[in-house]
Structures are given as structure tokens and as C-alpha cells.
Amino acid sequence: MQNCDLTVKIGKMIFKNPVIVSSGTFGFGEEFEDFFDLNQLGAIISKGISLSPMKGNPPPRIFETEGGIINSIGLQNPGFQEFIKNKLPYYKNLKTHLIINFFGNTQKEYIELARRFDSVSGISGLEMNISCPNIKKGGIVFGTDPQMAYRLVREVRKATKLTLIVKLSPNVTDIALMAKSAEDGGADAVSLVNTFRAMAVNIHTRKPELGNIIGGLSGPAIKPIALRMVWEVSQAVKIPIIGIGGIMNVEDAIEFILVGASAIQIGTANLVNPRTGIEVIQGINKYLVRNKIDSIQKFIGTFG
Ligand SMILES: Cc1cc2nc3c(=O)[nH]c(=O)nc-3n(C[C@H](O)[C@H](O)[C@H](O)COP(=O)(O)O)c2cc1C
């Protein structure tokens, strides 16, 4: 099979293809190495890392719905130090880009983490999750207030030379405005979307299906909304967009690339078919060959 040029550039990073595995859905990588050669991925994104370890929310933490899952993991993670000591060495042996997903409870924590990761070798870029409540501001999520998001990105930008991707929350009225705030603050790229706030009720026990009551919906159910958001953002910013949301196969990935995503992330699909990443890479190549397009660069955003 003929090979097309699948390379894409996001900030300072050049990916061999636009397929990335999303934060929180690929463990710390190791769990997936029996299914395919992880070096073939464009990039791997780590689970969200905070300064201190976090235990997450009470169980049950995952509930399957029609067309998706609702999770309330609650950003459980080992914290910065433990991650560097016990998880990073595995990633360092891989020949693909490692992007660290991180978050803080305050602006100070975000800046501190960006500064710390900046001096660690083996990391290609940072994906900043701004869907976290700002405790000092009474729990307002950074990612739902354009001014707060702008200021946060601006300050984090000063703390790192690594490629900075800002991951947007879909739980807003105007996602294009949020993307513009991230761009104005100095982000190299935006990734969207994170999960949609959701819940499920058990009519027999009359209790919530999740220990935390509310969780985040992901999977095929969110794809049409995520696609619309990527399209809107592509009209509003000049920086690259990474599309996420219910991408289960190559057709879904191509839809996102057509509406303007330079790269895409596979999330929930990893839990259904752990080989989705490699199948999507091969499928994109096949699609481009069939359509006589020799480079993905020429294909991005060609919708309409
Ligand atoms: C179990 C689970 C854990 C997740 N953990 C994180 C996380 O730590 N940080 C983050 O930014 N997004 C996290 N996400 C969100 C995904 O990376 C992705 O943005 C979202 O699931 C939408 O994509 P999908 O429909 O392809 O899954 C998580 C999603 C799931 C299902």
C-alpha cells in the first residue's frame, strides 16, 4: 500500500501522523502495548497530573449509557513527583511524542506544574486541562470564563517553552470565544472537547448511578456536538485545533479533519477496541490514497 505524507505540526512538535490517544483513556500506555506498536501513534497524552496525588471520587465511577459512558473518575492521579519517578521512565523508551495533561486547583498550581514539567527531559508538550473548579473563585471553572481562561493561559505561557495546548470544556455557551481567549493568552493549539456534564439515575434503587452523582459524558453520543464545536472554533482561531469527541473509527476522524482539525484524539474508543488508534492511522492513509491526496496538510479543513 502506497503511503501518504501524514505529518502534521502542532506548535514545535512534528507528529508522524495526526492520531493521538487522549488523556485518561489510555492508562499510562503500558496496558496497550500488547495490542499494537505504540511508536506508530502521532502522540500519547498522559492521564491528567496534579501537583499532589489525588484519590478521585467515590465508586461507582463509570456508567455505560446508550452511545457512551459517563465517568466520574475525578482526576485521580499519582501527583507530579510519583509520575516523574515511576511513570515517565516507561514513556521515555517510546519513539513517539509524549504530551503531559495537567491541571491545578489554583492559577499558582498551574504555573508551578508548567514550570516543573518545563525542566523535565522526554516531554514534547503540555496539554492544559482548564475544566477544573477554581477554589479561590468559589468553584467557577477556569474553562467557562473567557477572562479567567485568558489570564491563566497567559501566565502559564510565561512558565514554559514547551508546546502548550489548551484543552477546552464543551460546557459553555460559546466555545469559539473560549478558544480565542486561549489563543490570545499564547496557546500554541487548542484541543476540544472534554466531557459533557451528565448524570444517570437507577429507577429501582432510586439512587444515582455514580457515586459523585454527576460525571462527564463521552463516546459516540457526543460526536455531532463536538464536531460542531470544532467547526465553530476553526472559524475563530488561527492556531491548530485538535479534535476530540466520540471518534470511534476512521470515518469519524476524517469528519473532524475535514471541518478543520489538524489532529484528532481517540478517547472512549480505546476502552471498546484497544486497536482503534492504529486502525485510524491506517484508515486515514487508505482514504487519502483512494482520493489521490498525497499529503494530509492539503486535506485539513477542506470541508464546504
Ligand atoms: C475514563 C476517562 C478519564 C478521563 N480523564 C481525563 C483526564 O485526566 N484529563 C482530561 O483532560 N481529560 C480526561 N478525559 C476526557 C477525554 O480525554 C476526552 O476528552 C473525552 O472523553 C471525549 O473524547 P471521547 O468521546 O473520544 O472519549 C477522560 C475521559 C474518560 C472517559
Short mmCIF file of C-alpha atoms and ligand atoms in Angstrom, two decimals:
data_model
loop_
_atom_site.label_atom_id
_atom_site.label_comp_id
_atom_site.label_asym_id
_atom_site.label_seq_id
_atom_site.Cartn_x
_atom_site.Cartn_y
_atom_site.Cartn_z
CA MET A 1 0.00 0.00 0.00
CA GLN A 2 1.25 3.43 -1.01
CA ASN A 3 2.00 5.85 1.82
CA CYS A 4 0.80 9.43 2.02
CA ASP A 5 2.55 12.17 3.96
CA LEU A 6 0.61 12.16 7.22
CA THR A 7 2.92 14.52 9.15
CA VAL A 8 1.32 17.41 10.99
CA LYS A 9 2.85 20.22 13.03
CA ILE A 10 1.41 21.36 16.36
CA GLY A 11 3.47 24.13 17.95
CA LYS A 12 7.07 22.91 17.97
CA MET A 13 6.06 19.26 17.61
CA ILE A 14 6.03 17.38 14.33
CA PHE A 15 3.84 14.27 14.52
CA LYS A 16 4.31 11.37 12.09
CA ASN A 17 0.52 11.25 11.80
CA PRO A 18 -2.44 13.14 13.31
CA VAL A 19 -3.61 10.34 15.62
CA ILE A 20 -3.22 10.87 19.36
CA VAL A 21 -4.60 8.88 22.29
CA SER A 22 -6.48 11.07 24.75
CA SER A 23 -5.86 11.76 28.40
CA GLY A 24 -7.33 9.30 30.88
CA THR A 25 -8.37 6.70 28.31
CA PHE A 26 -5.00 5.07 27.64
CA GLY A 27 -3.81 4.43 31.18
CA PHE A 28 -0.10 5.13 31.33
CA GLY A 29 0.44 3.41 27.97
CA GLU A 30 1.81 0.06 29.14
CA GLU A 31 -1.65 -1.55 29.27
CA PHE A 32 -1.96 -1.14 25.48
CA GLU A 33 1.44 -2.35 24.25
CA ASP A 34 0.20 -5.91 23.63
CA PHE A 35 -2.35 -4.65 21.12
CA PHE A 36 -0.08 -2.68 18.74
CA ASP A 37 3.26 -0.90 18.47
CA LEU A 38 2.68 2.34 20.39
CA ASN A 39 5.53 4.04 18.49
CA GLN A 40 3.20 4.25 15.50
CA LEU A 41 0.96 6.80 17.23
CA GLY A 42 1.35 10.50 16.44
CA ALA A 43 1.49 11.17 20.19
CA ILE A 44 0.41 9.84 23.55
CA ILE A 45 -1.23 12.05 26.16
CA SER A 46 -0.80 11.15 29.81
CA LYS A 47 -3.53 10.94 32.41
CA GLY A 48 -4.12 14.37 34.00
CA ILE A 49 -1.37 15.16 36.52
CA SER A 50 -1.71 17.49 39.50
CA LEU A 51 0.91 18.76 41.97
CA SER A 52 -0.22 16.41 44.75
CA PRO A 53 -1.67 12.90 44.39
CA MET A 54 -5.47 12.72 44.08
CA LYS A 55 -7.67 9.81 45.15
CA GLY A 56 -10.58 10.73 42.87
CA ASN A 57 -14.31 10.29 43.51
CA PRO A 58 -16.18 7.54 45.38
CA PRO A 59 -17.31 4.48 43.32
CA PRO A 60 -19.12 3.65 41.11
CA ARG A 61 -17.14 5.88 38.76
CA ILE A 62 -18.13 4.67 35.29
CA PHE A 63 -21.63 4.12 33.97
CA GLU A 64 -22.41 2.89 30.48
CA THR A 65 -25.21 4.74 28.69
CA GLU A 66 -26.64 4.36 25.22
CA GLY A 67 -23.92 5.62 22.90
CA GLY A 68 -21.32 6.40 25.51
CA ILE A 69 -20.11 6.36 29.09
CA ILE A 70 -20.42 8.75 31.99
CA ASN A 71 -17.29 8.83 34.14
CA SER A 72 -16.65 10.49 37.46
CA ILE A 73 -13.05 9.36 37.97
CA GLY A 74 -12.41 12.78 39.50
CA LEU A 75 -8.92 13.25 38.06
CA GLN A 76 -7.36 10.51 40.19
CA ASN A 77 -3.59 10.55 39.65
CA PRO A 78 -0.30 9.86 41.43
CA GLY A 79 0.82 13.52 41.52
CA PHE A 80 3.88 15.16 39.96
CA GLN A 81 6.69 13.50 41.93
CA GLU A 82 5.41 9.96 41.71
CA PHE A 83 4.65 10.42 38.00
CA ILE A 84 8.21 11.56 37.25
CA LYS A 85 9.71 8.74 39.32
CA ASN A 86 7.57 5.76 38.31
CA LYS A 87 5.62 6.52 35.12
CA LEU A 88 7.84 8.77 33.00
CA PRO A 89 10.67 6.18 32.56
CA TYR A 90 8.32 3.89 30.61
CA TYR A 91 7.28 6.68 28.23
CA LYS A 92 10.90 7.70 27.67
CA ASN A 93 11.58 4.42 25.86
CA LEU A 94 8.87 5.12 23.29
CA LYS A 95 9.63 6.76 19.97
CA THR A 96 6.58 8.96 19.82
CA HIS A 97 5.73 12.31 21.34
CA LEU A 98 4.68 12.40 24.97
CA ILE A 99 2.29 15.18 25.91
CA ILE A 100 1.54 15.73 29.58
CA ASN A 101 -2.04 16.57 30.52
CA PHE A 102 -2.05 18.64 33.70
CA PHE A 103 -4.32 20.72 35.89
CA GLY A 104 -4.29 22.78 39.09
CA ASN A 105 -6.81 23.95 41.63
CA THR A 106 -5.42 27.48 41.54
CA GLN A 107 -3.56 29.61 38.99
CA LYS A 108 -0.45 29.22 41.14
CA GLU A 109 -0.63 25.43 40.89
CA TYR A 110 -1.00 25.53 37.10
CA ILE A 111 2.04 27.81 36.80
CA GLU A 112 4.10 25.71 39.19
CA LEU A 113 3.35 22.50 37.27
CA ALA A 114 4.15 24.07 33.89
CA ARG A 115 7.45 25.35 35.32
CA ARG A 116 8.34 21.93 36.73
CA PHE A 117 7.48 19.99 33.57
CA ASP A 118 9.46 22.51 31.52
CA SER A 119 12.70 21.28 33.09
CA VAL A 120 11.97 17.53 32.70
CA SER A 121 13.52 15.81 29.66
CA GLY A 122 11.49 13.45 27.45
CA ILE A 123 8.36 15.61 27.31
CA SER A 124 7.32 17.15 23.98
CA GLY A 125 4.40 19.27 25.05
CA LEU A 126 1.77 20.12 27.62
CA GLU A 127 -1.99 19.83 27.40
CA MET A 128 -3.56 22.08 29.97
CA ASN A 129 -6.95 20.91 31.21
CA ILE A 130 -8.91 24.03 32.19
CA SER A 131 -12.11 22.22 33.16
CA CYS A 132 -11.28 22.42 36.87
CA PRO A 133 -13.02 24.49 39.51
CA ASN A 134 -11.05 27.47 40.79
CA ILE A 135 -11.44 27.04 44.52
CA LYS A 136 -10.41 30.64 45.29
CA LYS A 137 -13.06 32.00 42.92
CA GLY A 138 -15.83 29.95 44.55
CA GLY A 139 -15.61 26.95 42.26
CA ILE A 140 -16.01 28.69 38.90
CA VAL A 141 -14.42 26.50 36.27
CA PHE A 142 -11.43 28.27 34.63
CA GLY A 143 -12.61 26.96 31.29
CA THR A 144 -16.02 28.63 31.39
CA ASP A 145 -14.91 32.23 31.98
CA PRO A 146 -13.11 33.75 28.97
CA GLN A 147 -11.27 36.40 31.01
CA MET A 148 -10.09 33.88 33.61
CA ALA A 149 -9.01 31.46 30.90
CA TYR A 150 -7.09 34.22 29.09
CA ARG A 151 -5.21 35.26 32.24
CA LEU A 152 -4.46 31.67 33.23
CA VAL A 153 -3.09 30.77 29.78
CA ARG A 154 -1.04 33.99 29.66
CA GLU A 155 0.65 33.22 32.99
CA VAL A 156 1.23 29.52 32.21
CA ARG A 157 2.66 30.53 28.83
CA LYS A 158 5.37 32.51 30.64
CA ALA A 159 6.30 29.44 32.70
CA THR A 160 7.13 27.03 29.87
CA LYS A 161 8.82 26.86 26.48
CA LEU A 162 7.14 23.53 25.71
CA THR A 163 4.33 23.44 23.17
CA LEU A 164 1.22 24.48 25.09
CA ILE A 165 -2.14 23.01 24.10
CA VAL A 166 -5.21 24.26 25.95
CA LYS A 167 -7.95 21.64 26.32
CA LEU A 168 -11.39 23.23 26.24
CA SER A 169 -14.52 22.28 28.11
CA PRO A 170 -17.69 21.90 26.00
CA ASN A 171 -19.84 23.03 28.94
CA VAL A 172 -20.00 26.62 27.69
CA THR A 173 -22.34 28.70 25.56
CA ASP A 174 -19.70 29.98 23.15
CA ILE A 175 -16.74 27.65 22.67
CA ALA A 176 -15.24 29.83 19.93
CA LEU A 177 -14.87 32.62 22.48
CA MET A 178 -13.04 30.29 24.86
CA ALA A 179 -10.72 29.16 22.06
CA LYS A 180 -9.98 32.79 21.15
CA SER A 181 -9.16 33.54 24.79
CA ALA A 182 -6.68 30.66 24.82
CA GLU A 183 -5.12 31.85 21.56
CA ASP A 184 -4.84 35.43 22.83
CA GLY A 185 -3.23 34.14 26.02
CA GLY A 186 -0.47 32.48 23.96
CA ALA A 187 -1.61 28.87 23.46
CA ASP A 188 0.11 27.04 20.58
CA ALA A 189 -3.02 24.94 19.94
CA VAL A 190 -6.42 24.11 21.38
CA SER A 191 -7.86 20.64 21.87
CA LEU A 192 -11.60 20.07 22.17
CA VAL A 193 -13.74 18.67 23.62
CA ASN A 194 -13.53 17.35 27.14
CA THR A 195 -16.58 15.53 28.52
CA PHE A 196 -20.13 16.94 28.86
CA ARG A 197 -21.58 17.18 32.38
CA ALA A 198 -24.14 14.40 32.72
CA MET A 199 -25.86 12.03 35.16
CA ALA A 200 -27.85 8.79 35.30
CA VAL A 201 -30.45 7.51 37.74
CA ASN A 202 -31.32 3.95 38.77
CA ILE A 203 -35.11 3.75 38.97
CA HIS A 204 -35.05 0.56 41.08
CA THR A 205 -32.78 1.82 43.85
CA ARG A 206 -33.84 5.45 43.20
CA LYS A 207 -30.20 6.36 43.59
CA PRO A 208 -27.63 7.92 41.24
CA GLU A 209 -25.61 5.50 39.10
CA LEU A 210 -22.41 7.35 40.00
CA GLY A 211 -21.00 7.85 43.49
CA ASN A 212 -20.41 11.52 42.63
CA ILE A 213 -23.94 11.87 41.12
CA ILE A 214 -22.58 13.97 38.24
CA GLY A 215 -19.95 12.81 35.76
CA GLY A 216 -18.77 13.52 32.23
CA LEU A 217 -20.33 12.01 29.11
CA SER A 218 -18.01 10.79 26.33
CA GLY A 219 -18.25 8.44 23.34
CA PRO A 220 -20.36 8.34 20.15
CA ALA A 221 -23.25 10.24 21.78
CA ILE A 222 -21.20 13.46 21.88
CA LYS A 223 -19.66 13.27 18.40
CA PRO A 224 -22.09 15.53 16.49
CA ILE A 225 -21.86 18.24 19.16
CA ALA A 226 -18.06 18.00 19.37
CA LEU A 227 -17.85 18.20 15.58
CA ARG A 228 -19.98 21.34 15.54
CA MET A 229 -17.73 22.89 18.18
CA VAL A 230 -14.53 22.09 16.25
CA TRP A 231 -16.09 23.65 13.15
CA GLU A 232 -17.03 26.81 15.08
CA VAL A 233 -13.56 27.07 16.63
CA SER A 234 -11.93 26.62 13.22
CA GLN A 235 -13.71 29.82 12.11
CA ALA A 236 -12.44 31.74 15.14
CA VAL A 237 -8.73 30.92 15.63
CA LYS A 238 -5.56 30.60 13.55
CA ILE A 239 -3.72 28.15 15.83
CA PRO A 240 -4.06 24.39 15.15
CA ILE A 241 -7.08 22.54 16.53
CA ILE A 242 -7.02 19.00 17.88
CA GLY A 243 -10.47 17.40 17.54
CA ILE A 244 -11.83 15.11 20.26
CA GLY A 245 -15.23 13.61 20.99
CA GLY A 246 -16.71 10.25 20.14
CA ILE A 247 -14.17 9.34 17.47
CA MET A 248 -14.69 5.57 17.15
CA ASN A 249 -13.29 4.86 13.67
CA VAL A 250 -11.58 6.37 10.65
CA GLU A 251 -14.77 7.88 9.24
CA ASP A 252 -15.31 9.87 12.44
CA ALA A 253 -11.67 11.03 12.41
CA ILE A 254 -11.96 12.21 8.81
CA GLU A 255 -15.07 14.26 9.62
CA PHE A 256 -13.11 16.17 12.28
CA ILE A 257 -10.13 16.73 9.96
CA LEU A 258 -12.45 17.96 7.22
CA VAL A 259 -14.00 20.63 9.47
CA GLY A 260 -10.58 21.93 10.48
CA ALA A 261 -8.84 19.66 13.00
CA SER A 262 -5.10 19.28 12.28
CA ALA A 263 -5.01 16.24 14.56
CA ILE A 264 -7.50 14.10 16.45
CA GLN A 265 -7.64 12.24 19.75
CA ILE A 266 -9.08 8.81 20.40
CA GLY A 267 -10.67 8.52 23.85
CA THR A 268 -13.53 6.21 24.84
CA ALA A 269 -12.92 4.09 21.72
CA ASN A 270 -9.70 2.81 23.36
CA LEU A 271 -11.86 1.16 26.02
CA VAL A 272 -14.03 -0.58 23.39
CA ASN A 273 -11.35 -1.55 20.86
CA PRO A 274 -7.77 -1.00 22.06
CA ARG A 275 -6.54 -1.09 18.45
CA THR A 276 -8.64 1.91 17.36
CA GLY A 277 -5.55 4.18 17.21
CA ILE A 278 -3.65 2.05 14.73
CA GLU A 279 -6.77 1.28 12.69
CA VAL A 280 -7.49 5.01 12.34
CA ILE A 281 -3.90 5.74 11.21
CA GLN A 282 -4.09 3.05 8.53
CA GLY A 283 -7.61 4.13 7.56
CA ILE A 284 -6.62 7.78 7.04
CA ASN A 285 -3.75 6.71 4.78
CA LYS A 286 -6.08 4.47 2.79
CA TYR A 287 -8.70 7.22 2.45
CA LEU A 288 -6.14 9.74 1.17
CA VAL A 289 -4.67 7.24 -1.33
CA ARG A 290 -8.15 6.39 -2.59
CA ASN A 291 -8.89 10.09 -3.04
CA LYS A 292 -5.49 10.78 -4.68
CA ILE A 293 -4.37 13.25 -1.99
CA ASP A 294 -0.64 12.88 -1.31
CA SER A 295 -0.46 14.87 1.93
CA ILE A 296 -2.81 15.36 4.86
CA GLN A 297 -1.81 19.04 5.03
CA LYS A 298 -3.70 19.57 1.77
CA PHE A 299 -6.80 17.90 3.21
CA ILE A 300 -7.23 19.61 6.61
CA GLY A 301 -10.23 21.96 6.70
CA THR A 302 -11.31 21.30 3.11
CA PHE A 303 -14.96 20.90 4.08
CA GLY A 304 -17.65 23.04 2.46
C1 LIG B 1 -12.27 7.42 31.98
C2 LIG B 1 -11.91 8.77 31.45
C3 LIG B 1 -10.90 9.53 32.07
C4 LIG B 1 -10.54 10.79 31.57
N1 LIG B 1 -9.54 11.52 32.17
C5 LIG B 1 -9.17 12.73 31.67
C6 LIG B 1 -8.10 13.48 32.25
O1 LIG B 1 -7.44 13.05 33.21
N2 LIG B 1 -7.82 14.71 31.73
C7 LIG B 1 -8.51 15.22 30.64
O2 LIG B 1 -8.20 16.32 30.18
N3 LIG B 1 -9.49 14.51 30.05
C8 LIG B 1 -9.84 13.30 30.54
N4 LIG B 1 -10.86 12.58 29.93
C9 LIG B 1 -11.53 13.13 28.74
C10 LIG B 1 -11.00 12.51 27.42
O3 LIG B 1 -9.63 12.71 27.26
C11 LIG B 1 -11.78 13.08 26.20
O4 LIG B 1 -11.58 14.46 26.13
C12 LIG B 1 -13.28 12.79 26.30
O5 LIG B 1 -13.52 11.50 26.79
C13 LIG B 1 -14.01 12.95 24.94
O6 LIG B 1 -13.48 12.09 23.96
P1 LIG B 1 -14.12 10.62 23.62
O7 LIG B 1 -15.59 10.84 23.38
O8 LIG B 1 -13.37 10.16 22.42
O9 LIG B 1 -13.86 9.78 24.81
C14 LIG B 1 -11.22 11.31 30.43
C15 LIG B 1 -12.23 10.55 29.81
C16 LIG B 1 -12.58 9.30 30.30
C17 LIG B 1 -13.66 8.50 29.60
#
